[in-house]
mmCIF file of C-alpha atoms in Angstrom:
data_model
loop_
_atom_site.group_PDB
_atom_site.id
_atom_site.type_symbol
_atom_site.label_atom_id
_atom_site.label_comp_id
_atom_site.label_asym_id
_atom_site.label_seq_id
_atom_site.Cartn_x
_atom_site.Cartn_y
_atom_site.Cartn_z
ATOM 1 C CA MET A 1013 -20.392 62.228 -31.881
ATOM 2 C CA GLN A 1014 -18.051 64.325 -30.028
ATOM 3 C CA THR A 1015 -18.922 65.380 -26.534
ATOM 4 C CA ASN A 1016 -18.004 68.646 -25.109
ATOM 5 C CA HIS A 1017 -16.017 67.987 -21.935
ATOM 6 C CA ALA A 1018 -16.280 71.560 -20.852
ATOM 7 C CA THR A 1019 -20.022 71.396 -20.412
ATOM 8 C CA THR A 1020 -20.095 68.074 -18.505
ATOM 9 C CA PRO A 1021 -20.598 68.798 -14.814
ATOM 10 C CA VAL A 1022 -17.826 67.553 -12.548
ATOM 11 C CA PRO A 1023 -18.604 66.915 -8.892
ATOM 12 C CA ALA A 1024 -16.948 69.137 -6.384
ATOM 13 C CA PRO A 1025 -13.992 67.674 -4.502
ATOM 14 C CA CYS A 1026 -14.823 66.357 -1.089
ATOM 15 C CA GLU A 1027 -12.640 65.689 1.881
ATOM 16 C CA VAL A 1028 -12.202 62.390 3.642
ATOM 17 C CA PRO A 1029 -13.105 62.779 7.308
ATOM 18 C CA ASP A 1030 -10.528 62.007 9.965
ATOM 19 C CA PHE A 1031 -10.908 58.630 11.697
ATOM 20 C CA PRO A 1032 -8.753 56.648 14.108
ATOM 21 C CA PRO A 1033 -6.471 53.962 12.606
ATOM 22 C CA LEU A 1034 -7.913 50.461 12.229
ATOM 23 C CA ARG A 1035 -6.573 47.828 14.607
ATOM 24 C CA VAL A 1036 -6.736 44.116 13.750
ATOM 25 C CA ARG A 1037 -7.529 41.906 16.719
ATOM 26 C CA GLY A 1038 -4.441 40.317 18.191
ATOM 27 C CA GLY A 1039 -2.072 42.897 16.897
ATOM 28 C CA ARG A 1040 0.803 42.254 14.578
ATOM 29 C CA PHE A 1041 2.589 39.716 16.779
ATOM 30 C CA ARG A 1042 -0.031 36.991 16.266
ATOM 31 C CA ARG A 1043 0.277 37.244 12.528
ATOM 32 C CA ARG A 1044 3.997 36.590 12.771
ATOM 33 C CA ARG A 1045 3.562 33.572 15.050
ATOM 34 C CA ALA A 1046 1.093 31.794 12.775
ATOM 35 C CA PRO A 1047 3.547 31.014 9.934
ATOM 36 C CA GLY A 1048 6.112 29.825 12.475
ATOM 37 C CA ALA A 1049 3.560 27.570 14.133
ATOM 38 C CA LEU A 1050 2.499 26.158 10.767
ATOM 39 C CA LEU A 1051 6.129 25.535 9.857
ATOM 40 C CA LEU A 1052 6.691 23.741 13.155
ATOM 41 C CA LEU A 1053 3.549 21.642 12.632
ATOM 42 C CA ALA A 1054 4.648 20.669 9.111
ATOM 43 C CA ALA A 1055 8.100 19.662 10.375
ATOM 44 C CA ALA A 1056 6.539 17.487 13.084
ATOM 45 C CA ALA A 1057 4.261 15.802 10.541
ATOM 46 C CA LEU A 1058 7.198 15.064 8.226
ATOM 47 C CA THR A 1059 9.168 13.611 11.106
ATOM 48 C CA LEU A 1060 6.290 11.321 12.061
ATOM 49 C CA THR A 1061 5.757 10.097 8.515
ATOM 50 C CA ALA A 1062 9.470 9.429 8.036
ATOM 51 C CA THR A 1063 9.717 7.332 11.203
ATOM 52 C CA ALA A 1064 6.443 5.483 10.631
ATOM 53 C CA ALA A 1065 6.953 4.595 6.960
ATOM 54 C CA PRO A 1066 5.107 1.360 6.098
ATOM 55 C CA GLY A 1067 7.266 -1.650 5.378
ATOM 56 C CA PRO A 1068 6.419 -4.802 3.479
ATOM 57 C CA PRO A 1069 3.332 -6.659 4.623
ATOM 58 C CA ASP A 1070 3.816 -9.059 7.517
ATOM 59 C CA PRO A 1071 3.246 -12.616 6.262
ATOM 60 C CA GLY A 1072 2.222 -13.648 9.789
ATOM 61 C CA PRO A 1073 3.897 -15.684 12.470
ATOM 62 C CA ASP A 1074 6.035 -18.595 11.345
ATOM 63 C CA PRO A 1075 4.805 -21.744 13.095
ATOM 64 C CA ARG A 1076 8.288 -23.303 12.904
ATOM 65 C CA SER A 1077 9.940 -20.623 15.027
ATOM 66 C CA GLN A 1078 8.377 -20.505 18.460
ATOM 67 C CA ALA A 1079 11.110 -18.276 19.927
ATOM 68 C CA ALA A 1080 10.118 -15.476 22.264
ATOM 69 C CA PRO A 1081 10.171 -11.965 20.747
ATOM 70 C CA ALA A 1082 13.095 -10.955 23.001
ATOM 71 C CA ALA A 1083 15.169 -13.918 21.804
ATOM 72 C CA ARG A 1084 14.887 -12.996 18.121
ATOM 73 C CA SER A 1085 17.900 -11.437 16.480
ATOM 74 C CA PRO A 1086 17.886 -7.828 15.228
ATOM 75 C CA ALA A 1087 18.456 -9.150 11.702
ATOM 76 C CA ALA A 1088 14.949 -10.667 11.790
ATOM 77 C CA ALA A 1089 13.492 -7.159 12.039
ATOM 78 C CA ALA A 1090 15.116 -6.085 8.748
ATOM 79 C CA PRO A 1091 12.763 -5.637 5.768
ATOM 80 C CA VAL A 1092 12.226 -8.790 3.742
ATOM 81 C CA ARG A 1093 12.942 -8.645 0.033
ATOM 82 C CA LEU A 1094 10.161 -10.177 -2.051
ATOM 83 C CA VAL A 1095 10.702 -12.334 -5.137
ATOM 84 C CA SER A 1096 8.336 -13.561 -7.835
ATOM 85 C CA ALA A 1097 7.449 -17.244 -7.497
ATOM 86 C CA PRO A 1098 5.535 -19.095 -10.232
ATOM 87 C CA VAL A 1099 3.151 -21.587 -8.622
ATOM 88 C CA ARG A 1100 1.092 -24.311 -10.350
ATOM 89 C CA ILE A 1101 -2.342 -24.470 -8.723
ATOM 90 C CA ALA A 1102 -4.224 -27.745 -9.235
ATOM 91 C CA ASP A 1103 -7.700 -26.201 -9.673
ATOM 92 C CA ALA A 1104 -7.809 -23.819 -12.632
ATOM 93 C CA GLU A 1105 -11.373 -22.778 -11.772
ATOM 94 C CA ALA A 1106 -10.186 -21.485 -8.382
ATOM 95 C CA VAL A 1107 -7.478 -19.481 -10.145
ATOM 96 C CA ARG A 1108 -10.129 -17.779 -12.294
ATOM 97 C CA LEU A 1109 -11.423 -16.128 -9.099
ATOM 98 C CA LEU A 1110 -8.067 -14.432 -8.475
ATOM 99 C CA ARG A 1111 -6.953 -10.975 -9.566
ATOM 100 C CA ALA A 1112 -3.532 -9.326 -9.354
ATOM 101 C CA GLY A 1113 -3.143 -7.775 -5.907
ATOM 102 C CA ASP A 1114 -5.258 -10.378 -4.068
ATOM 103 C CA ARG A 1115 -3.849 -12.032 -0.940
ATOM 104 C CA VAL A 1116 -3.898 -15.843 -0.778
ATOM 105 C CA ASP A 1117 -2.780 -18.711 1.419
ATOM 106 C CA VAL A 1118 -1.174 -21.584 -0.498
ATOM 107 C CA ILE A 1119 -2.034 -25.052 0.812
ATOM 108 C CA ALA A 1120 -0.145 -28.231 -0.107
ATOM 109 C CA ALA A 1121 -1.891 -31.605 -0.126
ATOM 110 C CA PRO A 1122 0.298 -34.632 -0.897
ATOM 111 C CA VAL A 1123 -0.426 -36.537 -4.095
ATOM 112 C CA LEU A 1124 -1.880 -39.942 -3.139
ATOM 113 C CA ASN A 1125 -0.169 -42.178 -5.706
ATOM 114 C CA SER A 1126 3.167 -40.383 -5.724
ATOM 115 C CA PRO A 1127 6.213 -42.169 -4.227
ATOM 116 C CA ALA A 1128 7.567 -38.772 -3.151
ATOM 117 C CA GLY A 1129 4.325 -37.970 -1.343
ATOM 118 C CA GLU A 1130 4.205 -41.207 0.710
ATOM 119 C CA GLY A 1131 5.977 -39.762 3.774
ATOM 120 C CA ALA A 1132 3.970 -36.540 3.914
ATOM 121 C CA SER A 1133 0.367 -37.307 4.771
ATOM 122 C CA ALA A 1134 -0.698 -34.006 6.333
ATOM 123 C CA VAL A 1135 -2.108 -31.027 4.525
ATOM 124 C CA ARG A 1136 -0.046 -27.933 5.331
ATOM 125 C CA VAL A 1137 -0.008 -24.211 4.634
ATOM 126 C CA VAL A 1138 3.088 -23.359 2.605
ATOM 127 C CA ALA A 1139 2.586 -19.582 2.202
ATOM 128 C CA ARG A 1140 0.425 -17.173 4.185
ATOM 129 C CA SER A 1141 -0.977 -13.904 2.842
ATOM 130 C CA ALA A 1142 1.039 -14.033 -0.389
ATOM 131 C CA ARG A 1143 0.269 -11.264 -2.875
ATOM 132 C CA VAL A 1144 -0.859 -12.410 -6.333
ATOM 133 C CA ALA A 1145 1.312 -10.671 -8.928
ATOM 134 C CA GLU A 1146 0.005 -12.288 -12.127
ATOM 135 C CA VAL A 1147 -2.813 -14.609 -13.157
ATOM 136 C CA PRO A 1148 -3.298 -16.431 -16.478
ATOM 137 C CA ARG A 1149 -5.284 -14.776 -19.222
ATOM 138 C CA PRO A 1150 -8.860 -16.065 -19.655
ATOM 139 C CA GLY A 1151 -8.028 -18.179 -22.749
ATOM 140 C CA GLU A 1152 -5.034 -19.945 -21.195
ATOM 141 C CA THR A 1153 -5.964 -23.438 -20.050
ATOM 142 C CA ARG A 1154 -3.966 -26.597 -19.398
ATOM 143 C CA PRO A 1155 -4.986 -30.141 -20.273
ATOM 144 C CA ASP A 1156 -4.292 -31.302 -16.694
ATOM 145 C CA GLY A 1157 -6.705 -28.712 -15.266
ATOM 146 C CA GLY A 1158 -4.056 -26.699 -13.436
ATOM 147 C CA ALA A 1159 -3.145 -23.047 -13.804
ATOM 148 C CA LEU A 1160 0.071 -21.111 -13.235
ATOM 149 C CA ILE A 1161 0.040 -17.954 -11.090
ATOM 150 C CA VAL A 1162 2.887 -15.715 -9.943
ATOM 151 C CA LEU A 1163 3.113 -14.748 -6.264
ATOM 152 C CA SER A 1164 5.260 -12.110 -4.521
ATOM 153 C CA VAL A 1165 6.779 -13.834 -1.492
ATOM 154 C CA PRO A 1166 10.000 -13.814 0.536
ATOM 155 C CA ARG A 1167 12.827 -15.903 -0.931
ATOM 156 C CA ALA A 1168 12.531 -18.646 1.735
ATOM 157 C CA THR A 1169 8.804 -19.017 1.034
ATOM 158 C CA ALA A 1170 9.503 -19.239 -2.715
ATOM 159 C CA THR A 1171 11.863 -22.144 -2.026
ATOM 160 C CA GLU A 1172 9.192 -23.914 0.053
ATOM 161 C CA LEU A 1173 6.602 -23.346 -2.687
ATOM 162 C CA ALA A 1174 8.898 -24.846 -5.316
ATOM 163 C CA GLY A 1175 9.564 -27.905 -3.160
ATOM 164 C CA ALA A 1176 5.910 -28.391 -2.279
ATOM 165 C CA GLY A 1177 4.930 -28.107 -5.939
ATOM 166 C CA ILE A 1178 7.006 -31.208 -6.747
ATOM 167 C CA THR A 1179 5.529 -33.522 -4.106
ATOM 168 C CA SER A 1180 2.058 -32.052 -3.570
ATOM 169 C CA GLN A 1181 -0.927 -30.531 -5.271
ATOM 170 C CA LEU A 1182 -1.265 -26.876 -4.400
ATOM 171 C CA ALA A 1183 -4.490 -25.008 -3.708
ATOM 172 C CA VAL A 1184 -5.227 -21.407 -2.756
ATOM 173 C CA THR A 1185 -7.623 -19.735 -0.359
ATOM 174 C CA LEU A 1186 -8.426 -16.031 -0.530
ATOM 175 C CA CYS A 1187 -7.439 -13.977 2.516
#
């Protein structure tokens, strides 16, 4: 199956007609400005994201400090380091509703028959908008009906939670 190339007709050469050069709208200067403008826009976006980086969540106003915002020290504006605080919640059924990552308020109610709880008769909020770090596994139950959870809170709040856990029963509300 050989073909004879000599007998195959070849088209005659043709000439390309003359035409004026093509011009892109805007010329070549606009094409050079676009990458520079994009680079400038990217730099501005990076600057904005670096200055507006999110910090730790604000646990809310502290009812004990009623100082005016101008009277607060610059150290109060520094980021707060969070610690893990194990907290015994009196109602294990309420703890079953929680998942890691939830936000809760921890409420302390004094134990009625406790000598340590005699002086404190008011129910108070010990921690506001605390992040739940760990919850007990479904099979873990306690004979007293309580359940242990781990919260991520500032160090001062962890100290208050530990103290309140000795003299009070603790409960949680979902935020």
